[in-house]
Amino acid sequence: MIYITRRERFNAAHRLFIPEFSDEKNLQIFGKCSNPNWHGHNYELFVMVKGEVDKKTGFLVNLKALSKIIKHEIIDKTDHKNINIEVDFMKGIMASTENLAIGIWHQLEKPIRELGVELYGIKVYESENNFVEYFGTGR
Ligand code: NI
């Protein structure tokens, strides 16, 4: 088994808040990410896939094809968008980095399998110092 990671980037806006709470209470819970007028992050996404090396090509996966899937399923939907209101796979879900990583996993799992490899992990950097990793359920 061998692993390969493709990095992509997107910029998106969000707000973390519980609607029934006051702005003050949301600020206590979510900090600056609760700003009522939204704010943005420069997200960095790492998509890790695993499988066996093809004997002829020496490759695990066609990285161009992998990048195309990530662009189509994730980047086109999130880049320069508002995660709370514009991203279909995040509708009705708290726009945290944790939920974003889980949502991205579910978007990519099937199309990556169709490429002949398995999705191994999703890593999302919301900032230089904060990142989330998701390896699917049951691990
Ligand atoms: Ni934020």
Coordinates of N, CA, C and O and ligand atoms in Angstrom, one line a residue:
M1 N 0.9 -1.2 0.0 CA 0.0 0.0 0.0 C 0.9 1.2 0.0 O 1.8 1.3 0.8
I2 N 0.5 2.2 -0.9 CA 1.3 3.4 -0.9 C 0.3 4.6 -0.9 O -0.8 4.5 -1.3
Y3 N 0.8 5.7 -0.4 CA -0.1 6.9 -0.2 C 0.4 8.1 -1.0 O 1.7 8.3 -1.1
I4 N -0.5 8.9 -1.5 CA -0.1 10.1 -2.2 C -1.0 11.2 -1.8 O -2.2 11.0 -1.5
T5 N -0.5 12.4 -1.7 CA -1.4 13.6 -1.3 C -1.4 14.7 -2.3 O -0.3 15.0 -2.9
R6 N -2.5 15.2 -2.6 CA -2.7 16.3 -3.5 C -3.1 17.5 -2.7 O -4.1 17.4 -1.9
R7 N -2.4 18.6 -2.9 CA -2.8 19.9 -2.2 C -3.6 20.8 -3.1 O -3.2 20.9 -4.3
E8 N -4.7 21.4 -2.6 CA -5.4 22.4 -3.4 C -5.7 23.5 -2.4 O -5.7 23.3 -1.2
R9 N -6.0 24.7 -2.9 CA -6.3 25.8 -2.0 C -7.6 26.5 -2.4 O -8.0 26.5 -3.6
F10 N -8.3 27.0 -1.4 CA -9.5 27.8 -1.7 C -9.7 28.9 -0.6 O -9.2 28.7 0.5
N11 N -10.2 30.0 -1.1 CA -10.5 31.1 -0.1 C -12.0 31.2 0.1 O -12.8 31.2 -0.9
A12 N -12.5 31.2 1.3 CA -13.9 31.2 1.5 C -14.3 31.9 2.8 O -13.5 32.1 3.7
A13 N -15.6 32.4 2.8 CA -16.1 33.1 3.9 C -16.9 32.2 4.8 O -17.5 31.2 4.3
H14 N -17.0 32.5 6.1 CA -18.0 31.7 6.9 C -18.3 32.5 8.1 O -17.8 33.6 8.4
R15 N -19.2 32.0 8.9 CA -19.5 32.5 10.3 C -19.9 31.3 11.1 O -20.8 30.5 10.7
L16 N -19.3 31.2 12.3 CA -19.7 30.2 13.3 C -20.6 30.9 14.3 O -20.2 31.8 14.9
F17 N -21.9 30.4 14.3 CA -22.8 31.0 15.3 C -24.0 30.1 15.5 O -24.3 29.3 14.6
I18 N -24.6 30.2 16.7 CA -25.9 29.5 17.0 C -26.9 30.6 16.9 O -26.9 31.6 17.7
P19 N -27.9 30.5 15.9 CA -28.8 31.6 15.7 C -29.6 32.1 16.9 O -29.8 33.3 17.0
E20 N -29.9 31.1 17.8 CA -30.8 31.6 18.9 C -29.9 32.3 20.0 O -30.5 32.9 20.9
F21 N -28.6 32.3 19.9 CA -27.8 33.0 20.8 C -27.5 34.4 20.4 O -27.5 34.7 19.2
S22 N -27.2 35.3 21.4 CA -26.9 36.7 21.1 C -25.5 36.8 20.5 O -24.7 35.8 20.6
D23 N -25.2 37.9 19.8 CA -23.9 38.1 19.2 C -22.8 37.9 20.3 O -21.7 37.4 20.1
E24 N -23.1 38.5 21.5 CA -22.1 38.4 22.6 C -21.8 37.0 23.0 O -20.7 36.6 23.2
K25 N -22.9 36.2 23.1 CA -22.7 34.8 23.5 C -22.0 34.0 22.4 O -21.1 33.2 22.7
N26 N -22.3 34.3 21.2 CA -21.6 33.6 20.1 C -20.2 34.0 20.1 O -19.3 33.1 19.8
L27 N -19.9 35.2 20.4 CA -18.5 35.7 20.5 C -17.7 34.9 21.6 O -16.6 34.5 21.4
Q28 N -18.4 34.7 22.7 CA -17.8 33.9 23.8 C -17.4 32.5 23.3 O -16.4 32.0 23.6
I29 N -18.3 31.9 22.6 CA -18.1 30.5 22.2 C -17.2 30.4 21.0 O -16.3 29.5 21.0
F30 N -17.4 31.2 20.0 CA -16.7 31.0 18.7 C -15.6 32.0 18.4 O -15.0 31.9 17.4
G31 N -15.5 33.0 19.3 CA -14.4 34.0 19.1 C -14.7 34.8 17.8 O -15.8 35.0 17.4
K32 N -13.6 35.2 17.1 CA -13.6 36.0 16.0 C -14.4 35.4 14.8 O -14.9 36.1 13.9
C33 N -14.5 34.1 14.8 CA -15.2 33.4 13.8 C -16.7 33.6 13.9 O -17.5 33.1 13.0
S34 N -17.2 34.3 14.9 CA -18.6 34.5 15.0 C -19.0 35.9 14.5 O -20.1 36.3 14.6
N35 N -18.0 36.6 13.9 CA -18.3 38.0 13.4 C -19.6 38.0 12.6 O -19.7 37.3 11.6
P36 N -20.6 38.8 13.0 CA -21.9 38.8 12.3 C -21.8 39.2 10.8 O -22.6 38.8 10.0
N37 N -20.7 39.9 10.4 CA -20.6 40.3 9.0 C -19.6 39.4 8.2 O -19.1 39.9 7.2
W38 N -19.5 38.2 8.7 CA -18.7 37.2 8.0 C -17.2 37.6 8.0 O -16.8 38.7 8.4
H39 N -16.4 36.6 7.6 CA -14.9 36.9 7.5 C -14.4 35.7 6.6 O -15.1 34.7 6.5
G40 N -13.2 35.8 6.2 CA -12.7 34.7 5.3 C -11.5 34.0 5.8 O -10.8 34.5 6.8
H41 N -11.2 32.9 5.2 CA -10.0 32.1 5.5 C -9.3 31.7 4.2 O -10.1 31.4 3.2
N42 N -8.0 31.6 4.2 CA -7.3 30.9 3.1 C -7.1 29.5 3.5 O -6.2 29.1 4.1
Y43 N -8.1 28.7 3.0 CA -8.0 27.2 3.4 C -7.0 26.5 2.5 O -6.9 26.8 1.3
E44 N -6.4 25.5 3.1 CA -5.5 24.6 2.4 C -6.1 23.2 2.6 O -6.3 22.8 3.7
L45 N -6.2 22.5 1.5 CA -6.8 21.2 1.5 C -5.8 20.2 1.1 O -5.2 20.3 0.0
F46 N -5.7 19.1 1.8 CA -4.8 18.0 1.5 C -5.7 16.8 1.3 O -6.4 16.4 2.3
V47 N -5.7 16.2 0.1 CA -6.4 15.0 -0.1 C -5.5 13.8 -0.2 O -4.6 13.8 -1.1
M48 N -5.6 12.9 0.7 CA -4.6 11.7 0.7 C -5.4 10.5 0.2 O -6.4 10.1 0.7
V49 N -4.7 9.8 -0.8 CA -5.3 8.6 -1.3 C -4.3 7.5 -1.2 O -3.1 7.7 -1.0
K50 N -4.8 6.2 -1.2 CA -4.0 5.1 -1.1 C -4.3 4.0 -2.1 O -5.5 3.9 -2.6
G51 N -3.4 3.1 -2.3 CA -3.6 2.0 -3.3 C -2.3 1.4 -3.6 O -1.3 1.5 -2.8
E52 N -2.3 0.7 -4.7 CA -1.1 0.0 -5.1 C -0.5 0.6 -6.4 O -1.2 1.2 -7.2
V53 N 0.9 0.6 -6.5 CA 1.5 1.2 -7.6 C 1.3 0.4 -8.9 O 1.4 -0.9 -8.8
D54 N 0.9 1.1 -9.9 CA 0.7 0.4 -11.2 C 2.1 -0.1 -11.8 O 3.0 0.8 -11.8
K55 N 2.2 -1.3 -12.1 CA 3.5 -1.9 -12.5 C 4.1 -1.2 -13.8 O 5.3 -1.0 -13.9
K56 N 3.1 -0.9 -14.7 CA 3.6 -0.3 -16.0 C 4.0 1.2 -15.8 O 5.0 1.6 -16.2
T57 N 3.1 2.0 -15.2 CA 3.3 3.4 -15.1 C 4.2 3.8 -13.9 O 4.9 4.9 -14.0
G58 N 4.3 3.0 -12.9 CA 5.0 3.3 -11.7 C 4.2 4.3 -10.8 O 4.7 4.8 -9.8
F59 N 3.0 4.6 -11.3 CA 2.2 5.6 -10.5 C 1.1 4.9 -9.7 O 0.7 3.8 -10.0
L60 N 0.7 5.6 -8.6 CA -0.5 5.2 -7.9 C -1.7 5.7 -8.6 O -2.7 4.9 -8.7
V61 N -1.7 6.9 -9.0 CA -2.9 7.5 -9.6 C -2.5 8.6 -10.5 O -1.4 9.2 -10.3
N62 N -3.3 8.9 -11.5 CA -3.1 10.0 -12.4 C -3.4 11.3 -11.6 O -4.6 11.6 -11.3
L63 N -2.4 12.1 -11.2 CA -2.6 13.2 -10.4 C -3.4 14.3 -11.0 O -4.1 15.1 -10.4
K64 N -3.3 14.4 -12.4 CA -4.2 15.4 -13.1 C -5.6 15.0 -12.9 O -6.5 15.9 -12.7
A65 N -5.9 13.7 -13.0 CA -7.3 13.3 -12.9 C -7.8 13.5 -11.5 O -9.0 14.0 -11.2
L66 N -6.9 13.3 -10.5 CA -7.3 13.5 -9.1 C -7.5 15.0 -8.8 O -8.5 15.4 -8.2
S67 N -6.7 15.8 -9.4 CA -6.8 17.3 -9.2 C -8.1 17.7 -9.8 O -8.8 18.6 -9.3
K68 N -8.5 17.2 -11.0 CA -9.7 17.6 -11.7 C -10.9 17.2 -10.8 O -11.9 18.0 -10.7
I69 N -10.9 16.1 -10.2 CA -12.0 15.7 -9.3 C -12.1 16.7 -8.1 O -13.2 17.1 -7.8
I70 N -11.0 17.0 -7.5 CA -11.0 17.9 -6.3 C -11.5 19.3 -6.8 O -12.3 19.9 -6.1
K71 N -11.1 19.7 -7.9 CA -11.5 21.0 -8.4 C -13.0 21.1 -8.7 O -13.7 22.0 -8.3
H72 N -13.5 20.0 -9.3 CA -14.9 19.9 -9.7 C -15.8 19.8 -8.5 O -16.8 20.5 -8.3
E73 N -15.4 18.9 -7.6 CA -16.2 18.6 -6.4 C -16.1 19.6 -5.3 O -17.1 19.8 -4.5
I74 N -14.9 20.2 -5.1 CA -14.7 21.0 -3.9 C -14.3 22.5 -4.3 O -15.0 23.4 -3.8
I75 N -13.3 22.7 -5.1 CA -12.8 24.0 -5.3 C -13.8 24.9 -6.0 O -14.1 26.0 -5.6
D76 N -14.4 24.4 -7.1 CA -15.4 25.2 -7.8 C -16.6 25.6 -6.9 O -17.2 26.6 -7.1
K77 N -16.9 24.7 -5.9 CA -18.0 25.0 -5.1 C -17.7 25.9 -3.9 O -18.6 26.5 -3.3
T78 N -16.4 26.0 -3.5 CA -16.1 26.7 -2.3 C -15.2 28.0 -2.5 O -15.3 28.9 -1.7
D79 N -14.5 28.0 -3.6 CA -13.5 29.1 -3.7 C -14.3 30.5 -4.0 O -15.1 30.6 -4.9
H80 N -13.9 31.4 -3.1 CA -14.6 32.8 -3.1 C -16.1 32.7 -2.9 O -16.8 33.5 -3.4
K81 N -16.5 31.7 -2.1 CA -17.9 31.5 -1.8 C -18.1 31.7 -0.2 O -17.1 31.7 0.5
N82 N -19.3 31.8 0.1 CA -19.7 31.8 1.6 C -20.1 30.4 2.0 O -21.2 29.9 1.4
I83 N -19.4 29.8 2.8 CA -19.6 28.4 3.2 C -21.0 28.2 3.8 O -21.7 27.2 3.5
N84 N -21.4 29.2 4.6 CA -22.7 29.1 5.3 C -23.9 29.0 4.3 O -24.9 28.4 4.6
I85 N -23.8 29.8 3.2 CA -25.0 30.0 2.4 C -24.9 29.5 0.9 O -25.9 29.4 0.3
E86 N -23.6 29.3 0.5 CA -23.5 29.0 -1.0 C -23.0 27.6 -1.3 O -23.0 27.2 -2.4
V87 N -22.5 26.9 -0.3 CA -21.8 25.6 -0.6 C -22.8 24.4 -0.3 O -23.2 24.2 0.8
D88 N -23.2 23.8 -1.4 CA -24.4 22.8 -1.3 C -24.1 21.7 -0.3 O -25.0 21.4 0.5
F89 N -22.9 21.2 -0.2 CA -22.7 20.1 0.7 C -22.5 20.5 2.2 O -22.3 19.7 3.1
M90 N -22.6 21.8 2.4 CA -22.5 22.3 3.8 C -23.8 23.0 4.2 O -23.9 23.5 5.3
K91 N -24.9 22.8 3.4 CA -26.2 23.4 3.8 C -26.7 22.8 5.1 O -26.8 21.6 5.3
G92 N -27.0 23.8 6.0 CA -27.6 23.4 7.3 C -26.6 22.8 8.3 O -27.0 22.2 9.3
I93 N -25.3 22.9 8.0 CA -24.3 22.3 8.8 C -23.4 23.5 9.3 O -23.1 24.4 8.6
M94 N -23.1 23.4 10.6 CA -22.2 24.4 11.2 C -20.9 24.5 10.4 O -20.2 23.4 10.1
A95 N -20.5 25.7 9.9 CA -19.4 25.8 9.0 C -18.0 25.8 9.7 O -17.1 26.6 9.5
S96 N -17.8 24.8 10.5 CA -16.5 24.6 11.2 C -15.5 23.8 10.3 O -16.0 23.2 9.4
T97 N -14.3 23.9 10.6 CA -13.3 23.2 9.8 C -13.5 21.7 10.0 O -13.3 20.9 9.0
E98 N -13.9 21.2 11.2 CA -14.2 19.8 11.4 C -15.3 19.4 10.4 O -15.1 18.3 9.7
N99 N -16.4 20.1 10.4 CA -17.5 19.7 9.5 C -17.1 19.8 8.0 O -17.6 19.1 7.2
L100 N -16.3 20.8 7.7 CA -15.8 21.0 6.3 C -15.0 19.8 5.9 O -15.2 19.2 4.8
A101 N -14.2 19.3 6.8 CA -13.3 18.1 6.4 C -14.2 16.9 6.2 O -14.0 16.1 5.3
I102 N -15.2 16.7 7.0 CA -16.2 15.6 6.9 C -17.0 15.7 5.6 O -17.1 14.8 4.8
G103 N -17.4 16.9 5.3 CA -18.2 17.2 4.1 C -17.4 16.9 2.9 O -17.9 16.3 1.9
I104 N -16.1 17.3 2.9 CA -15.2 17.1 1.7 C -15.0 15.6 1.5 O -15.0 15.2 0.4
W105 N -14.8 14.9 2.6 CA -14.6 13.5 2.5 C -15.8 12.8 1.8 O -15.6 12.1 0.8
H106 N -17.0 13.2 2.2 CA -18.2 12.6 1.5 C -18.4 13.0 0.1 O -18.9 12.2 -0.7
Q107 N -17.9 14.2 -0.3 CA -17.9 14.6 -1.7 C -17.0 13.8 -2.5 O -17.2 13.5 -3.7
L108 N -15.8 13.5 -1.9 CA -14.7 12.9 -2.7 C -14.6 11.4 -2.7 O -14.0 10.8 -3.6
E109 N -15.2 10.8 -1.7 CA -15.0 9.3 -1.5 C -15.4 8.5 -2.8 O -14.6 7.7 -3.2
K110 N -16.5 8.7 -3.3 CA -17.0 7.9 -4.5 C -16.2 8.3 -5.8 O -15.7 7.3 -6.4
P111 N -16.1 9.5 -6.2 CA -15.3 9.8 -7.4 C -13.9 9.3 -7.3 O -13.3 8.9 -8.3
I112 N -13.3 9.4 -6.1 CA -11.9 8.9 -6.0 C -11.8 7.4 -6.2 O -10.9 6.9 -6.8
R113 N -12.8 6.7 -5.6 CA -12.9 5.2 -5.8 C -13.0 4.9 -7.3 O -12.4 3.9 -7.8
E114 N -13.7 5.7 -8.0 CA -13.9 5.5 -9.4 C -12.6 5.7 -10.2 O -12.5 5.2 -11.4
L115 N -11.6 6.3 -9.6 CA -10.3 6.5 -10.2 C -9.5 5.3 -10.0 O -8.4 5.2 -10.6
G116 N -9.9 4.4 -9.1 CA -9.2 3.1 -8.9 C -8.3 3.2 -7.6 O -7.5 2.3 -7.4
V117 N -8.5 4.2 -6.8 CA -7.8 4.3 -5.5 C -8.8 4.6 -4.4 O -9.9 4.9 -4.7
E118 N -8.3 4.5 -3.2 CA -9.2 4.7 -2.0 C -8.8 6.1 -1.4 O -7.6 6.4 -1.2
L119 N -9.8 6.8 -1.0 CA -9.6 8.0 -0.2 C -9.1 7.6 1.2 O -9.7 6.7 1.8
Y120 N -7.9 8.1 1.6 CA -7.4 7.7 2.9 C -7.7 8.8 4.0 O -8.0 8.5 5.1
G121 N -7.5 10.1 3.6 CA -7.6 11.1 4.6 C -7.8 12.5 4.0 O -7.4 12.7 2.8
I122 N -8.5 13.3 4.8 CA -8.7 14.7 4.4 C -8.0 15.6 5.4 O -8.3 15.4 6.6
K123 N -7.2 16.5 5.0 CA -6.6 17.5 6.0 C -7.0 18.9 5.5 O -6.8 19.2 4.3
V124 N -7.6 19.7 6.4 CA -8.0 21.0 6.0 C -7.3 22.0 7.0 O -7.5 21.9 8.2
Y125 N -6.5 22.9 6.5 CA -5.9 24.0 7.3 C -6.8 25.2 7.2 O -7.1 25.7 6.1
E126 N -7.3 25.7 8.3 CA -8.1 26.9 8.3 C -7.1 28.1 8.5 O -7.4 29.2 8.0
S127 N -6.0 27.9 9.2 CA -5.0 28.9 9.3 C -3.7 28.1 9.5 O -3.7 26.9 9.6
E128 N -2.6 28.9 9.5 CA -1.3 28.3 9.6 C -1.2 27.3 10.8 O -0.5 26.2 10.7
N129 N -1.8 27.6 11.9 CA -1.7 26.9 13.1 C -2.8 25.9 13.5 O -2.7 25.1 14.4
N130 N -3.9 26.0 12.7 CA -5.1 25.1 13.0 C -5.4 24.3 11.8 O -5.7 24.8 10.8
F131 N -5.4 23.0 12.0 CA -5.9 22.1 10.9 C -6.6 20.9 11.5 O -6.4 20.5 12.7
V132 N -7.5 20.3 10.7 CA -8.3 19.2 11.0 C -8.0 18.1 10.1 O -7.7 18.3 8.9
E133 N -7.9 16.8 10.6 CA -7.8 15.7 9.8 C -9.0 14.7 10.0 O -9.4 14.6 11.1
Y134 N -9.4 14.2 8.9 CA -10.5 13.2 8.9 C -10.2 12.0 8.1 O -9.7 12.1 7.0
F135 N -10.4 10.8 8.7 CA -10.0 9.6 8.1 C -11.2 8.7 7.9 O -11.1 7.4 7.8
G136 N -12.4 9.3 7.8 CA -13.6 8.5 7.6 C -14.1 7.9 8.9 O -13.4 8.0 10.0
T137 N -15.2 7.2 8.9 CA -15.7 6.6 10.1 C -15.0 5.3 10.4 O -14.4 4.7 9.5
G138 N -15.1 4.8 11.6 CA -14.6 3.5 12.0 C -13.1 3.5 12.1 O -12.5 2.4 12.1
R139 N -12.4 4.6 12.3 CA -11.0 4.6 12.5 C -10.7 5.4 13.7 O -11.4 6.3 14.1
Ligands
NI1 NI -13.4 31.7 10.9

